[in-house]
Amino acid sequence: MTTKMTMKTSKRERSREWYERAQQSLVEGVNSPSRGAAVYSPGPVVLDRGRGSRVWDLDGNEYIDFMMSFGALIQGHAHPKIVDVVSQTMAGGSHFAAATPAESEAAERLQRMVRSAEAVRFTNSGSEATMLALRLARAHTGRTKFLKFEGHYHGWYDPYCLNGHSHPAEELGPRENPTRFPDSEGIPASVFDDVVLAPWNDLEALESILRLHGRELAAVITEPIMANMGCILPRDGYLQKVCDLAHEYGALFILDEVVTGFRYAPGGCQQHYGLTPDLSTFGKALGAGFPVGAVAGPSAILDRMRWGSNMVLHYGTFNGHRLTMRVIAANLDLLAANDGGVYKHIYAVGDAAIAGLRDVFRRRKIAAIAQGFGPMFQIYFTSRDAIHDYRDYCQYADTAKYSRFIHGLLDRGIYMTPSNGLHWIISTAHTEHDVEMLLVAADEVCAELA
């Protein structure tokens, strides 16, 4: 890996000009803090178009995209089949706020792929899906409290906005009674009275907390792979034990697959890990780049939304959006084709990237790990062998060094967010050549960091 193949992409005058213009009309010039100067220095790369695994910025610089809209673009950019479906659907009308065949066609495909999905309800985002899942759990159990884990992100619904950001390790408090850090201003403190907080990947602490609060819980909600602090894998058997403990105390087990759904297997992480959640939430990869969410689970729970005096209310003008439903059907058909054979490609490319990065760090004597497998992974600059939970991340991950590393990659045609709390994504469009280019760029940046 001595030949330098990377192209410099550091000249981004038009990105800077457009970002300055955007700040006159948008807060921080963006519509989500993860896109602005809070993460990118001195400002974001302003993208103009994408195709396959590549994106181009306003200056014409070409990048290999490993962020893929935080995992939404499982088919890459502008997949021909998706483009064709969008074009044909738009010609007949994008949305009617009325019943259409597209709704049931999308739901039927989701049911075929996710074994726990006896019934499906579509929302417009992952945040809406997790909001609805909690409302259903409370109605089904007659309880109001729920348990969430440190560091997990389930959307920006008020009760979920607790301990979603990293904090100094010395401020985290004991594992059996974590310090509570609201993630946002504007949320009444009383909102968190119904939230029980626990460390993740720690059965002993969870059992202790459940002995105190278990009988009050409507649900335990968890990501199957902790994706809000990069890519943190569950310990062997951990997720099934969490499910069993929730049921022991009469609570529902909600699996938040907004990030992982349809990414690790046709049936998501619940298929990969052999789980049967009471409720599942989906988003991102489900819509192949279109905004959508979904709640799936037993009819006995979702039927609580049937019209009546004791119903669980869920309205939405854009629920079951016709254009998005057509995209979902096409996307899931692509993923299910040849018995899900496309996943072999995703895993092969992802595992090659992970192995190659580990080799670069070893050769360059950089204290860093590439953690994860196949479709999703993250890099941590740490001397640890692994990051197991939120507390490890807060204490041992050098997020500033990671940001410098990513900015070096951005200057060499690799597009990725400098936020260490997110993750690298492999789509069906990525190739072995993309991995080769990544590894050359990573080697160059590590030579500068060493």
Short mmCIF file of C-alpha atoms in Angstrom, two decimals:
data_model
loop_
_atom_site.label_atom_id
_atom_site.label_comp_id
_atom_site.label_asym_id
_atom_site.label_seq_id
_atom_site.Cartn_x
_atom_site.Cartn_y
_atom_site.Cartn_z
CA MET A 1 0.00 0.00 0.00
CA THR A 2 2.80 2.38 -0.89
CA THR A 3 1.19 3.84 -4.03
CA LYS A 4 -0.86 6.93 -3.34
CA MET A 5 -4.13 6.68 -5.22
CA THR A 6 -6.19 9.31 -3.43
CA MET A 7 -7.36 12.52 -5.03
CA LYS A 8 -7.32 15.72 -3.00
CA THR A 9 -10.81 17.01 -2.28
CA SER A 10 -9.89 19.77 0.15
CA LYS A 11 -10.74 22.67 -2.19
CA ARG A 12 -14.33 23.38 -1.30
CA GLU A 13 -14.90 27.08 -1.93
CA ARG A 14 -18.48 26.66 -3.16
CA SER A 15 -19.35 24.56 -0.10
CA ARG A 16 -18.10 27.34 2.14
CA GLU A 17 -19.99 30.01 0.14
CA TRP A 18 -23.23 28.04 0.23
CA TYR A 19 -22.86 27.31 3.94
CA GLU A 20 -22.46 31.03 4.65
CA ARG A 21 -25.57 31.72 2.59
CA ALA A 22 -27.56 29.00 4.38
CA GLN A 23 -26.81 30.54 7.76
CA GLN A 24 -28.91 33.55 6.78
CA SER A 25 -32.06 31.42 6.67
CA LEU A 26 -31.37 28.22 8.65
CA VAL A 27 -30.21 27.79 12.24
CA GLU A 28 -26.48 27.06 11.94
CA GLY A 29 -27.09 26.76 8.20
CA VAL A 30 -28.51 23.24 8.50
CA ASN A 31 -31.63 21.33 9.54
CA SER A 32 -29.90 18.95 11.98
CA PRO A 33 -26.88 19.71 14.18
CA SER A 34 -25.10 16.59 12.92
CA ARG A 35 -24.68 18.25 9.52
CA GLY A 36 -23.14 21.54 10.59
CA ALA A 37 -20.09 23.10 12.17
CA ALA A 38 -20.73 21.27 15.46
CA VAL A 39 -19.34 18.21 13.66
CA TYR A 40 -17.61 19.43 10.47
CA SER A 41 -14.78 21.96 10.71
CA PRO A 42 -14.94 24.72 9.61
CA GLY A 43 -18.24 23.76 7.99
CA PRO A 44 -19.96 20.96 6.11
CA VAL A 45 -19.17 19.49 2.72
CA VAL A 46 -22.25 20.61 0.79
CA LEU A 47 -23.32 17.74 -1.45
CA ASP A 48 -24.91 18.18 -4.85
CA ARG A 49 -25.66 14.70 -6.22
CA GLY A 50 -25.01 11.00 -5.76
CA ARG A 51 -24.98 7.76 -7.72
CA GLY A 52 -24.16 4.27 -6.51
CA SER A 53 -21.52 4.51 -3.78
CA ARG A 54 -20.37 7.98 -4.84
CA VAL A 55 -21.38 11.56 -4.04
CA TRP A 56 -20.21 14.88 -5.51
CA ASP A 57 -20.03 18.21 -3.72
CA LEU A 58 -20.77 21.66 -5.12
CA ASP A 59 -17.14 22.02 -6.25
CA GLY A 60 -17.31 18.81 -8.26
CA ASN A 61 -15.19 16.80 -5.82
CA GLU A 62 -16.00 13.08 -5.89
CA TYR A 63 -16.23 11.01 -2.71
CA ILE A 64 -16.91 7.40 -1.81
CA ASP A 65 -19.84 7.64 0.60
CA PHE A 66 -19.58 5.46 3.70
CA MET A 67 -22.19 7.41 5.65
CA MET A 68 -25.09 6.62 3.31
CA SER A 69 -27.58 8.95 4.99
CA PHE A 70 -26.83 7.36 8.39
CA GLY A 71 -27.85 3.97 6.97
CA ALA A 72 -30.99 4.94 5.07
CA LEU A 73 -29.47 4.32 1.63
CA ILE A 74 -29.10 0.56 1.73
CA GLN A 75 -29.28 0.45 -2.08
CA GLY A 76 -26.84 3.32 -2.51
CA HIS A 77 -27.66 6.52 -4.36
CA ALA A 78 -30.12 6.65 -7.27
CA HIS A 79 -30.55 2.89 -7.66
CA PRO A 80 -32.08 2.40 -11.15
CA LYS A 81 -35.01 0.36 -9.84
CA ILE A 82 -35.86 2.94 -7.17
CA VAL A 83 -35.54 5.79 -9.69
CA ASP A 84 -37.88 3.97 -12.07
CA VAL A 85 -40.47 3.31 -9.36
CA VAL A 86 -40.38 6.93 -8.19
CA SER A 87 -40.81 8.23 -11.73
CA GLN A 88 -43.73 5.94 -12.52
CA THR A 89 -45.47 6.59 -9.21
CA MET A 90 -45.12 10.37 -9.41
CA ALA A 91 -46.78 10.32 -12.83
CA GLY A 92 -49.92 8.98 -11.13
CA GLY A 93 -49.81 11.15 -8.02
CA SER A 94 -47.48 11.03 -5.06
CA HIS A 95 -49.98 10.99 -2.20
CA PHE A 96 -53.71 11.06 -1.57
CA ALA A 97 -54.08 10.77 2.24
CA ALA A 98 -56.46 7.95 1.38
CA ALA A 99 -56.36 4.16 1.25
CA THR A 100 -54.20 2.84 -1.60
CA PRO A 101 -53.00 -0.63 -2.69
CA ALA A 102 -49.42 0.58 -2.13
CA GLU A 103 -49.91 0.53 1.66
CA SER A 104 -50.82 -3.14 1.88
CA GLU A 105 -48.24 -4.12 -0.75
CA ALA A 106 -45.48 -2.59 1.38
CA ALA A 107 -46.87 -4.10 4.60
CA GLU A 108 -47.15 -7.57 3.08
CA ARG A 109 -43.51 -7.51 2.07
CA LEU A 110 -42.45 -6.37 5.54
CA GLN A 111 -44.50 -9.21 7.05
CA ARG A 112 -42.79 -11.76 4.83
CA MET A 113 -39.34 -10.57 5.90
CA VAL A 114 -39.90 -9.93 9.62
CA ARG A 115 -41.35 -12.98 11.36
CA SER A 116 -42.67 -11.05 14.39
CA ALA A 117 -44.73 -8.71 12.18
CA GLU A 118 -48.29 -10.02 12.44
CA ALA A 119 -49.44 -6.44 11.89
CA VAL A 120 -47.75 -3.26 10.67
CA ARG A 121 -48.40 0.47 11.07
CA PHE A 122 -46.39 2.96 9.02
CA THR A 123 -45.23 6.31 10.37
CA ASN A 124 -43.16 9.09 8.80
CA SER A 125 -39.93 8.64 10.73
CA GLY A 126 -38.14 6.38 13.17
CA SER A 127 -38.83 8.86 15.96
CA GLU A 128 -42.56 8.60 15.31
CA ALA A 129 -42.34 4.81 15.30
CA THR A 130 -40.69 4.65 18.73
CA MET A 131 -43.19 7.17 20.10
CA LEU A 132 -46.06 4.98 18.91
CA ALA A 133 -44.44 1.79 20.23
CA LEU A 134 -44.24 3.27 23.73
CA ARG A 135 -47.85 4.46 23.58
CA LEU A 136 -48.97 0.97 22.54
CA ALA A 137 -46.93 -0.63 25.34
CA ARG A 138 -48.45 1.66 27.94
CA ALA A 139 -51.97 0.96 26.71
CA HIS A 140 -51.37 -2.80 26.56
CA THR A 141 -49.87 -3.13 30.06
CA GLY A 142 -51.72 -0.35 31.87
CA ARG A 143 -48.38 0.93 33.17
CA THR A 144 -46.61 4.22 32.46
CA LYS A 145 -42.91 3.75 33.23
CA PHE A 146 -40.37 2.30 30.84
CA LEU A 147 -36.69 1.40 30.93
CA LYS A 148 -34.14 2.77 28.50
CA PHE A 149 -30.40 2.24 28.42
CA GLU A 150 -27.59 4.76 28.74
CA GLY A 151 -26.36 6.01 25.40
CA HIS A 152 -29.25 4.61 23.35
CA TYR A 153 -31.10 6.96 21.01
CA HIS A 154 -34.75 6.30 20.20
CA GLY A 155 -35.58 9.61 18.55
CA TRP A 156 -36.18 13.09 19.90
CA TYR A 157 -39.47 12.35 21.73
CA ASP A 158 -39.24 14.02 25.16
CA PRO A 159 -39.09 10.93 27.42
CA TYR A 160 -36.36 9.33 25.29
CA CYS A 161 -34.06 12.38 25.55
CA LEU A 162 -32.06 11.14 28.51
CA ASN A 163 -28.36 10.19 28.53
CA GLY A 164 -28.09 10.11 24.76
CA HIS A 165 -24.90 12.19 24.67
CA SER A 166 -21.49 11.39 26.11
CA HIS A 167 -20.38 12.96 29.40
CA PRO A 168 -17.18 12.80 31.47
CA ALA A 169 -16.79 9.31 32.92
CA GLU A 170 -16.42 10.61 36.47
CA GLU A 171 -19.90 12.19 36.28
CA LEU A 172 -21.84 9.07 35.25
CA GLY A 173 -22.68 7.83 38.74
CA PRO A 174 -23.02 4.21 39.91
CA ARG A 175 -24.21 1.60 37.45
CA GLU A 176 -27.20 0.68 39.61
CA ASN A 177 -28.30 4.34 39.76
CA PRO A 178 -26.89 6.29 36.81
CA THR A 179 -26.72 10.07 36.83
CA ARG A 180 -29.53 11.43 34.65
CA PHE A 181 -28.54 13.89 31.91
CA PRO A 182 -31.39 15.41 29.88
CA ASP A 183 -30.35 15.79 26.25
CA SER A 184 -32.36 18.94 25.60
CA GLU A 185 -33.65 22.12 27.10
CA GLY A 186 -37.40 22.67 26.96
CA ILE A 187 -38.38 19.33 28.48
CA PRO A 188 -40.13 19.48 31.87
CA ALA A 189 -38.24 17.52 34.53
CA SER A 190 -41.44 15.66 35.35
CA VAL A 191 -41.33 13.97 31.94
CA PHE A 192 -38.46 11.84 33.16
CA ASP A 193 -40.33 10.62 36.24
CA ASP A 194 -41.54 7.69 34.13
CA VAL A 195 -38.08 6.80 32.82
CA VAL A 196 -35.94 4.12 34.47
CA LEU A 197 -32.33 4.31 33.34
CA ALA A 198 -29.88 1.40 33.20
CA PRO A 199 -26.41 0.67 31.79
CA TRP A 200 -26.38 -1.55 28.70
CA ASN A 201 -24.57 -4.88 28.32
CA ASP A 202 -24.55 -5.33 32.11
CA LEU A 203 -26.99 -8.02 33.26
CA GLU A 204 -26.07 -7.74 36.92
CA ALA A 205 -26.91 -4.01 37.03
CA LEU A 206 -30.09 -4.56 35.01
CA GLU A 207 -31.33 -7.30 37.34
CA SER A 208 -30.68 -5.06 40.35
CA ILE A 209 -32.62 -2.17 38.77
CA LEU A 210 -35.50 -4.43 37.73
CA ARG A 211 -35.88 -5.78 41.27
CA LEU A 212 -36.68 -2.20 42.30
CA HIS A 213 -38.74 -1.00 39.34
CA GLY A 214 -39.65 -4.00 37.17
CA ARG A 215 -43.31 -4.26 38.22
CA GLU A 216 -43.87 -0.62 37.25
CA LEU A 217 -42.59 -0.94 33.69
CA ALA A 218 -44.70 -0.95 30.56
CA ALA A 219 -41.66 -1.75 28.41
CA VAL A 220 -37.94 -2.22 28.12
CA ILE A 221 -36.66 -0.64 24.91
CA THR A 222 -33.25 -1.34 23.42
CA GLU A 223 -31.25 -1.12 20.24
CA PRO A 224 -30.01 -4.61 19.28
CA ILE A 225 -26.64 -3.10 18.39
CA MET A 226 -25.83 0.13 20.15
CA ALA A 227 -25.66 2.52 17.21
CA ASN A 228 -25.75 5.88 19.00
CA MET A 229 -22.20 5.48 20.29
CA GLY A 230 -20.79 4.07 17.07
CA CYS A 231 -21.24 0.34 16.78
CA ILE A 232 -21.28 -1.52 20.11
CA LEU A 233 -22.21 -5.18 19.96
CA PRO A 234 -24.29 -7.01 22.58
CA ARG A 235 -22.54 -9.60 24.68
CA ASP A 236 -23.39 -13.20 23.84
CA GLY A 237 -26.96 -14.00 24.90
CA TYR A 238 -27.53 -10.54 26.33
CA LEU A 239 -30.50 -9.49 24.19
CA GLN A 240 -32.45 -12.68 24.81
CA LYS A 241 -31.86 -12.31 28.54
CA VAL A 242 -33.15 -8.71 28.43
CA CYS A 243 -36.27 -9.98 26.66
CA ASP A 244 -36.74 -12.74 29.25
CA LEU A 245 -36.31 -10.32 32.15
CA ALA A 246 -38.81 -7.87 30.68
CA HIS A 247 -41.38 -10.65 30.41
CA GLU A 248 -40.62 -11.87 33.92
CA TYR A 249 -41.75 -8.47 35.23
CA GLY A 250 -44.75 -8.18 32.92
CA ALA A 251 -43.19 -5.58 30.60
CA LEU A 252 -43.03 -5.61 26.82
CA PHE A 253 -39.71 -6.01 25.02
CA ILE A 254 -39.37 -3.32 22.34
CA LEU A 255 -36.56 -3.80 19.84
CA ASP A 256 -35.61 -0.53 18.16
CA GLU A 257 -34.42 -1.59 14.70
CA VAL A 258 -34.63 1.87 13.15
CA VAL A 259 -30.88 1.65 12.44
CA THR A 260 -30.39 -2.12 12.16
CA GLY A 261 -33.61 -3.19 10.44
CA PHE A 262 -33.13 -4.86 7.01
CA ARG A 263 -29.41 -4.23 7.32
CA TYR A 264 -28.01 -7.34 9.02
CA ALA A 265 -30.46 -9.82 7.52
CA PRO A 266 -33.73 -9.70 5.58
CA GLY A 267 -35.49 -9.88 8.96
CA GLY A 268 -33.13 -7.47 10.70
CA CYS A 269 -31.15 -8.06 13.88
CA GLN A 270 -34.03 -10.02 15.38
CA GLN A 271 -33.42 -12.64 12.69
CA HIS A 272 -29.66 -12.47 13.13
CA TYR A 273 -29.86 -12.91 16.92
CA GLY A 274 -32.92 -15.18 16.97
CA LEU A 275 -35.18 -12.79 18.92
CA THR A 276 -38.96 -12.43 19.08
CA PRO A 277 -39.69 -8.91 20.33
CA ASP A 278 -43.15 -7.82 21.42
CA LEU A 279 -42.83 -4.69 19.29
CA SER A 280 -40.27 -3.67 16.70
CA THR A 281 -39.60 -0.27 15.19
CA PHE A 282 -38.08 0.37 11.78
CA GLY A 283 -36.94 3.29 9.63
CA LYS A 284 -33.84 4.29 7.66
CA ALA A 285 -33.03 1.30 5.41
CA LEU A 286 -36.74 0.45 5.14
CA GLY A 287 -37.32 3.52 2.97
CA ALA A 288 -34.13 3.35 0.87
CA GLY A 289 -33.68 7.10 1.22
CA PHE A 290 -37.31 8.15 1.72
CA PRO A 291 -38.59 9.27 5.14
CA VAL A 292 -40.56 6.51 6.84
CA GLY A 293 -40.94 4.53 10.03
CA ALA A 294 -42.90 1.46 11.03
CA VAL A 295 -44.10 -0.40 14.10
CA ALA A 296 -44.58 -4.15 13.80
CA GLY A 297 -45.74 -6.80 16.23
CA PRO A 298 -48.62 -9.04 17.29
CA SER A 299 -52.13 -8.13 16.19
CA ALA A 300 -53.22 -8.31 19.84
CA ILE A 301 -51.08 -5.24 20.55
CA LEU A 302 -51.39 -3.27 17.31
CA ASP A 303 -55.15 -3.84 17.19
CA ARG A 304 -55.39 -1.39 20.07
CA MET A 305 -55.27 1.28 17.35
CA ARG A 306 -58.63 0.10 15.98
CA TRP A 307 -61.25 2.84 16.17
CA GLY A 308 -63.18 2.93 19.42
CA SER A 309 -63.57 4.63 22.77
CA ASN A 310 -60.44 2.97 24.22
CA MET A 311 -58.24 3.14 21.15
CA VAL A 312 -54.59 4.13 20.96
CA LEU A 313 -54.67 7.28 18.85
CA HIS A 314 -52.37 7.45 15.85
CA TYR A 315 -53.20 9.92 13.10
CA GLY A 316 -51.01 11.21 10.29
CA THR A 317 -51.74 12.87 6.96
CA PHE A 318 -48.61 11.36 5.45
CA ASN A 319 -48.84 7.90 7.03
CA GLY A 320 -48.66 5.30 4.26
CA HIS A 321 -47.44 7.90 1.76
CA ARG A 322 -48.13 6.36 -1.66
CA LEU A 323 -44.77 7.19 -3.24
CA THR A 324 -42.83 5.97 -0.19
CA MET A 325 -44.86 2.76 0.01
CA ARG A 326 -44.02 1.98 -3.61
CA VAL A 327 -40.35 2.59 -2.88
CA ILE A 328 -40.51 0.29 0.16
CA ALA A 329 -42.02 -2.51 -1.89
CA ALA A 330 -39.33 -2.20 -4.54
CA ASN A 331 -36.56 -1.94 -1.94
CA LEU A 332 -37.69 -5.01 0.00
CA ASP A 333 -38.06 -6.97 -3.24
CA LEU A 334 -34.44 -6.17 -4.05
CA LEU A 335 -33.29 -7.24 -0.59
CA ALA A 336 -35.33 -10.45 -0.60
CA ALA A 337 -34.29 -11.55 -4.10
CA ASN A 338 -32.36 -14.83 -4.38
CA ASP A 339 -33.12 -15.69 -0.75
CA GLY A 340 -31.47 -12.50 0.44
CA GLY A 341 -28.30 -13.20 -1.53
CA VAL A 342 -27.37 -9.53 -1.64
CA TYR A 343 -26.43 -9.73 2.03
CA LYS A 344 -23.47 -11.96 1.16
CA HIS A 345 -22.10 -9.06 -0.87
CA ILE A 346 -22.71 -6.52 1.89
CA TYR A 347 -21.00 -8.72 4.48
CA ALA A 348 -18.04 -9.48 2.23
CA VAL A 349 -17.38 -5.82 1.47
CA GLY A 350 -17.89 -4.72 5.07
CA ASP A 351 -15.72 -7.44 6.56
CA ALA A 352 -12.97 -6.62 4.03
CA ALA A 353 -13.07 -2.97 5.09
CA ILE A 354 -12.89 -3.89 8.78
CA ALA A 355 -9.99 -6.33 8.28
CA GLY A 356 -8.13 -3.83 6.12
CA LEU A 357 -8.52 -0.99 8.61
CA ARG A 358 -7.29 -3.20 11.43
CA ASP A 359 -4.24 -4.03 9.34
CA VAL A 360 -3.56 -0.33 8.66
CA PHE A 361 -3.75 0.51 12.37
CA ARG A 362 -1.46 -2.40 13.23
CA ARG A 363 1.18 -1.50 10.63
CA ARG A 364 1.10 2.19 11.48
CA LYS A 365 1.18 1.40 15.21
CA ILE A 366 -1.99 3.41 15.81
CA ALA A 367 -3.97 2.61 18.97
CA ALA A 368 -7.33 2.10 17.27
CA ILE A 369 -9.90 -0.60 16.68
CA ALA A 370 -12.48 -1.25 13.97
CA GLN A 371 -15.48 -2.67 15.79
CA GLY A 372 -18.50 -4.38 14.26
CA PHE A 373 -19.08 -6.73 11.38
CA GLY A 374 -20.41 -6.77 7.86
CA PRO A 375 -23.00 -4.06 7.19
CA MET A 376 -21.99 -1.58 9.91
CA PHE A 377 -18.89 -0.77 11.97
CA GLN A 378 -17.11 2.02 13.77
CA ILE A 379 -13.53 3.03 14.44
CA TYR A 380 -12.45 3.95 17.97
CA PHE A 381 -9.09 5.47 18.81
CA THR A 382 -8.41 3.61 22.03
CA SER A 383 -5.95 1.21 23.59
CA ARG A 384 -8.84 -1.02 24.65
CA ASP A 385 -9.62 -4.26 22.84
CA ALA A 386 -13.30 -3.33 22.60
CA ILE A 387 -15.86 -0.69 23.58
CA HIS A 388 -18.67 -2.53 25.39
CA ASP A 389 -21.03 0.24 26.50
CA TYR A 390 -21.74 3.92 26.97
CA ARG A 391 -19.33 4.19 29.89
CA ASP A 392 -16.47 2.67 27.90
CA TYR A 393 -17.20 5.13 25.11
CA CYS A 394 -17.22 8.12 27.46
CA GLN A 395 -13.99 7.07 29.16
CA TYR A 396 -11.86 5.42 26.50
CA ALA A 397 -12.83 6.66 23.00
CA ASP A 398 -10.69 9.56 21.75
CA THR A 399 -13.41 11.33 19.81
CA ALA A 400 -11.24 14.33 18.97
CA LYS A 401 -8.65 12.12 17.28
CA TYR A 402 -11.41 10.34 15.39
CA SER A 403 -12.64 13.70 14.09
CA ARG A 404 -9.12 14.58 12.86
CA PHE A 405 -8.90 11.18 11.17
CA ILE A 406 -12.20 11.66 9.34
CA HIS A 407 -11.36 15.20 8.25
CA GLY A 408 -8.19 13.73 6.74
CA LEU A 409 -10.28 11.18 4.88
CA LEU A 410 -12.67 13.88 3.66
CA ASP A 411 -9.68 15.65 2.11
CA ARG A 412 -8.90 12.40 0.25
CA GLY A 413 -12.28 11.60 -1.24
CA ILE A 414 -13.82 9.47 1.53
CA TYR A 415 -17.15 10.84 2.76
CA MET A 416 -17.98 10.09 6.37
CA THR A 417 -19.28 12.03 9.35
CA PRO A 418 -16.60 13.12 11.85
CA SER A 419 -18.96 12.21 14.71
CA ASN A 420 -17.60 9.17 16.52
CA GLY A 421 -21.09 8.42 17.83
CA LEU A 422 -22.30 7.38 14.37
CA HIS A 423 -21.13 4.51 12.18
CA TRP A 424 -19.75 3.36 8.84
CA ILE A 425 -22.37 1.91 6.51
CA ILE A 426 -21.98 -0.60 3.68
CA SER A 427 -24.66 -0.54 0.99
CA THR A 428 -25.39 -2.90 -1.88
CA ALA A 429 -23.61 -0.37 -4.14
CA HIS A 430 -20.21 -0.57 -2.42
CA THR A 431 -17.46 -2.56 -4.08
CA GLU A 432 -14.09 -4.09 -3.28
CA HIS A 433 -12.51 -1.20 -5.19
CA ASP A 434 -14.22 1.26 -2.82
CA VAL A 435 -12.61 -0.60 0.07
CA GLU A 436 -9.19 -0.44 -1.60
CA MET A 437 -9.55 3.32 -1.99
CA LEU A 438 -10.63 3.66 1.64
CA LEU A 439 -7.62 1.72 2.88
CA VAL A 440 -5.15 3.77 0.85
CA ALA A 441 -6.68 6.98 2.20
CA ALA A 442 -6.70 5.62 5.76
CA ASP A 443 -3.06 4.62 5.45
CA GLU A 444 -2.10 8.12 4.33
CA VAL A 445 -4.02 9.76 7.20
CA CYS A 446 -2.56 7.35 9.76
CA ALA A 447 0.93 8.15 8.53
CA GLU A 448 0.22 11.77 9.45
CA LEU A 449 -1.33 10.85 12.81
CA ALA A 450 1.46 8.49 13.86
#
